CSV table of C-alpha atoms in Angstrom, one decimal:
chain,number,residue,atom,x,y,z
A,1326,SER,CA,-18.1,-8.1,7.9
A,1327,SER,CA,-15.8,-8.9,10.7
A,1328,CYS,CA,-13.6,-11.2,8.7
A,1329,PRO,CA,-10.4,-9.8,7.6
A,1330,LEU,CA,-11.2,-11.2,3.9
A,1331,HIS,CA,-14.3,-9.9,3.3
A,1332,PRO,CA,-14.2,-7.5,0.6
A,1333,VAL,CA,-15.3,-4.4,2.2
A,1334,ASN,CA,-12.3,-4.8,4.9
A,1335,MET,CA,-9.9,-6.0,2.3
A,1336,TYR,CA,-10.8,-2.6,0.3
A,1337,THR,CA,-10.2,-0.5,3.2
A,1338,SER,CA,-7.1,-2.1,4.3
A,1339,LEU,CA,-5.7,-1.8,0.8
A,1340,LEU,CA,-6.8,1.9,0.7
A,1341,SER,CA,-5.4,2.4,4.0
A,1342,ALA,CA,-2.0,0.6,2.9
A,1343,ALA,CA,-1.9,2.7,-0.3
A,1344,ARG,CA,-2.4,5.9,1.5
A,1345,ALA,CA,0.4,5.0,4.0
A,1346,ASN,CA,2.8,4.4,1.3
A,1347,PRO,CA,6.4,5.3,2.5
A,1348,PHE,CA,7.7,5.9,-0.9
A,1349,GLY,CA,6.3,9.7,-1.2
A,1350,MET,CA,7.6,11.9,-4.0
A,1351,PRO,CA,9.0,15.2,-3.0
A,1352,GLN,CA,9.3,16.2,-6.4
A,1353,TYR,CA,5.3,16.7,-6.6
A,1354,GLY,CA,5.7,20.1,-4.8
A,1355,ARG,CA,3.1,23.0,-5.4
A,1356,PRO,CA,4.8,25.9,-6.8
A,1357,ALA,CA,4.7,28.7,-4.1
A,1358,SER,CA,3.3,32.0,-5.2
A,1359,LYS,CA,3.4,35.3,-3.2
A,1360,GLU,CA,-0.4,35.5,-3.1
A,1361,GLU,CA,-1.3,32.1,-1.8
A,1362,ALA,CA,-1.8,31.6,1.8
A,1363,PRO,CA,-0.6,28.3,3.6
A,1364,VAL,CA,-2.3,25.2,2.3
A,1365,ALA,CA,-4.3,23.5,4.8
A,1366,PRO,CA,-3.5,19.6,5.1
A,1367,ALA,CA,-5.2,17.5,2.3
A,1368,GLN,CA,-8.1,15.6,3.2
A,1369,PRO,CA,-8.4,11.9,2.4
A,1370,LEU,CA,-10.0,11.2,-0.8
A,1371,SER,CA,-13.6,10.7,-0.7
A,1372,ARG,CA,-16.7,10.7,-2.9
A,1373,THR,CA,-17.3,14.4,-2.6
A,1374,SER,CA,-13.7,15.5,-2.9
A,1375,ILE,CA,-13.1,14.5,-6.7
A,1376,ALA,CA,-14.4,17.5,-8.7
A,1377,ALA,CA,-12.8,19.3,-11.5
A,1378,ALA,CA,-9.4,20.4,-10.0
A,1379,PRO,CA,-8.4,23.9,-10.5
A,1380,LYS,CA,-5.7,24.1,-13.1
A,1381,ASP,CA,-2.9,26.0,-10.9
A,1382,TRP,CA,-0.6,22.8,-10.8
A,1383,ASP,CA,0.5,20.5,-13.6
A,1384,SER,CA,2.2,17.1,-12.3
A,1385,ARG,CA,4.0,17.0,-15.9
A,1386,THR,CA,6.1,20.2,-14.7
A,1387,ALA,CA,6.3,19.8,-11.0
A,1388,GLY,CA,9.2,17.5,-11.0
A,1389,ALA,CA,12.9,17.9,-11.8
A,1390,VAL,CA,12.2,16.2,-15.3
A,1391,VAL,CA,9.4,17.7,-17.7
A,1392,HIS,CA,6.9,14.8,-18.5
A,1393,ASP,CA,6.8,15.3,-22.3
A,1394,ASN,CA,6.4,13.1,-25.2
A,1395,SER,CA,10.2,12.6,-25.1
A,1396,TYR,CA,10.1,11.5,-21.5
A,1397,TYR,CA,7.2,9.2,-22.1
A,1398,PHE,CA,9.2,7.6,-25.1
A,1399,LYS,CA,12.1,7.2,-23.4
A,1400,CYS,CA,10.0,5.3,-20.5
A,1401,MET,CA,8.7,3.2,-23.4
A,1402,ILE,CA,12.1,2.5,-24.8
A,1403,ALA,CA,13.1,1.6,-21.3
A,1404,GLY,CA,10.3,-1.2,-21.2
A,1405,VAL,CA,11.3,-2.5,-24.1
A,1406,LEU,CA,14.9,-3.0,-23.2
A,1407,SER,CA,14.0,-4.2,-19.4
A,1408,CYS,CA,11.1,-6.5,-20.4
A,1409,GLY,CA,11.9,-7.7,-24.2
A,1410,LEU,CA,16.0,-8.3,-23.5
A,1411,THR,CA,15.7,-9.8,-20.0
A,1412,HIS,CA,12.6,-12.5,-20.8
A,1413,THR,CA,14.6,-13.1,-24.2
A,1414,ALA,CA,17.8,-13.8,-22.1
A,1415,VAL,CA,16.0,-16.5,-20.1
A,1416,CYS,CA,14.4,-18.0,-22.9
A,1417,PRO,CA,16.9,-21.0,-22.8
A,1418,LEU,CA,15.8,-21.5,-19.2
A,1419,ASP,CA,12.2,-21.6,-20.2
A,1420,VAL,CA,12.8,-24.0,-23.2
A,1421,VAL,CA,14.6,-26.4,-20.8
A,1422,LYS,CA,11.8,-26.0,-18.2
A,1423,CYS,CA,9.2,-26.8,-20.8
A,1424,ASN,CA,11.0,-30.0,-21.8
A,1425,MET,CA,11.3,-31.1,-18.1
A,1426,GLN,CA,7.9,-30.8,-17.9
A,1427,VAL,CA,7.2,-32.8,-21.0
A,1428,ASN,CA,9.5,-35.6,-20.7
A,1429,PRO,CA,10.5,-35.4,-16.7
A,1430,ALA,CA,12.3,-38.9,-17.1
A,1431,LYS,CA,14.5,-37.6,-19.9
A,1432,TYR,CA,15.3,-34.0,-18.6
A,1433,LYS,CA,15.9,-34.7,-15.0
A,1434,GLY,CA,17.6,-31.1,-14.1
A,1435,LEU,CA,18.1,-27.8,-15.6
A,1436,VAL,CA,21.6,-27.9,-16.3
A,1437,SER,CA,21.8,-31.7,-17.5
A,1438,GLY,CA,18.8,-31.1,-19.5
A,1439,MET,CA,20.5,-28.0,-21.4
A,1440,ARG,CA,23.5,-30.3,-22.0
A,1441,LEU,CA,21.5,-33.1,-23.3
A,1442,MET,CA,19.2,-30.6,-25.5
A,1443,ILE,CA,22.8,-29.1,-26.8
A,1444,ALA,CA,24.3,-32.7,-27.8
A,1445,GLU,CA,21.0,-34.1,-29.3
A,1446,GLU,CA,19.8,-31.0,-31.1
A,1447,GLY,CA,22.3,-28.5,-31.2
A,1448,ALA,CA,23.4,-25.2,-29.5
A,1449,MET,CA,20.5,-23.1,-31.1
A,1450,SER,CA,17.9,-25.6,-29.8
A,1451,VAL,CA,17.7,-23.6,-26.8
A,1452,TRP,CA,16.7,-20.5,-28.2
A,1453,LYS,CA,13.6,-21.9,-29.9
A,1454,GLY,CA,10.8,-19.1,-29.5
A,1455,TRP,CA,13.2,-16.3,-28.6
A,1456,GLY,CA,11.8,-14.2,-31.4
A,1457,PRO,CA,8.0,-14.4,-30.1
A,1458,THR,CA,9.4,-13.6,-27.0
A,1459,LEU,CA,11.4,-10.7,-27.7
A,1460,ILE,CA,8.6,-9.1,-29.7
A,1461,GLY,CA,5.9,-9.9,-27.2
A,1462,TYR,CA,7.4,-8.8,-24.0
A,1463,SER,CA,9.2,-6.0,-25.7
A,1464,MET,CA,5.5,-4.8,-26.5
A,1465,GLN,CA,4.5,-5.3,-23.1
A,1466,GLY,CA,7.4,-3.2,-21.8
A,1467,PHE,CA,6.6,-0.6,-24.0
A,1468,CYS,CA,3.1,-0.3,-23.2
A,1469,LYS,CA,3.4,-0.8,-19.3
A,1470,PHE,CA,6.4,1.5,-18.7
A,1471,GLY,CA,5.3,4.4,-21.0
A,1472,PHE,CA,1.6,4.2,-20.1
A,1473,TYR,CA,2.1,4.0,-16.4
A,1474,GLU,CA,3.6,7.3,-16.6
A,1475,VAL,CA,1.0,8.7,-18.8
A,1476,PHE,CA,-1.9,7.7,-16.6
A,1477,LYS,CA,0.0,8.9,-13.4
A,1478,ASP,CA,0.3,12.1,-14.7
A,1479,LEU,CA,-3.4,12.2,-16.2
A,1480,TYR,CA,-5.0,10.9,-13.0
A,1481,ALA,CA,-2.8,13.5,-10.9
A,1482,ASN,CA,-3.8,16.1,-12.8
A,1483,ALA,CA,-7.4,15.2,-12.8
A,1484,LEU,CA,-7.6,15.4,-8.5
A,1485,GLY,CA,-5.3,18.3,-8.4
A,1486,TYR,CA,-2.5,18.8,-6.1
A,1487,ASP,CA,-4.1,18.4,-2.8
A,1488,THR,CA,-6.1,15.3,-3.5
A,1489,PHE,CA,-3.1,13.8,-5.5
A,1490,THR,CA,-0.7,14.4,-2.5
A,1491,ALA,CA,-3.1,12.8,0.1
A,1492,ASN,CA,-3.7,9.8,-2.3
A,1493,LYS,CA,-0.5,9.3,-4.0
A,1494,GLY,CA,-0.7,5.5,-3.4
A,1495,VAL,CA,-4.0,5.0,-5.0
A,1496,VAL,CA,-3.1,7.1,-7.9
A,1497,TRP,CA,0.0,5.2,-8.7
A,1498,LEU,CA,-1.8,1.7,-8.0
A,1499,ALA,CA,-4.6,3.2,-10.6
A,1500,ALA,CA,-2.0,4.2,-12.9
A,1501,SER,CA,-0.3,0.7,-12.8
A,1502,ALA,CA,-3.5,-1.1,-13.3
A,1503,SER,CA,-4.5,1.1,-16.2
A,1504,ALA,CA,-1.1,0.3,-17.7
A,1505,GLU,CA,-1.3,-3.3,-17.1
A,1506,PHE,CA,-4.9,-3.2,-18.9
A,1507,PHE,CA,-3.4,-1.8,-22.2
């Protein structure tokens, strides 16, 4: 286990890197109350610290923008626009690249290959497959962007304020992985 690539060492270094995330989110602040004593520094996540979190804090309302269904939907539409449109915009490059892989003697470069395709097959030939590309990547962006926000709030609320703030990187990593899965 002294090897840095050993799974135990990789996990602890990844976990350490996630906890030391420099991109802290100050908007996840605990609301101050008059009765509340100063909060002790949060302890790092451990097997015994994950329990039912007290419901005195909600990550969906902790920031400047309330995370409601409208917010999640806007994130999903942003995913459609950013993933679907950008992947569709580069579709001609992908078509020429595929032709270069199939017939490297004929298609020697990206620009010359595009010119050759347009000259031989017409201007629309470089847009082969744009429809499935638009639909597929739009669906991926819809789910990835929207569900990331949903899972981030879900996991933050499940852990509670103290555990969440001590392990933001781990929560964001888990939310990203969960959104990627769906």
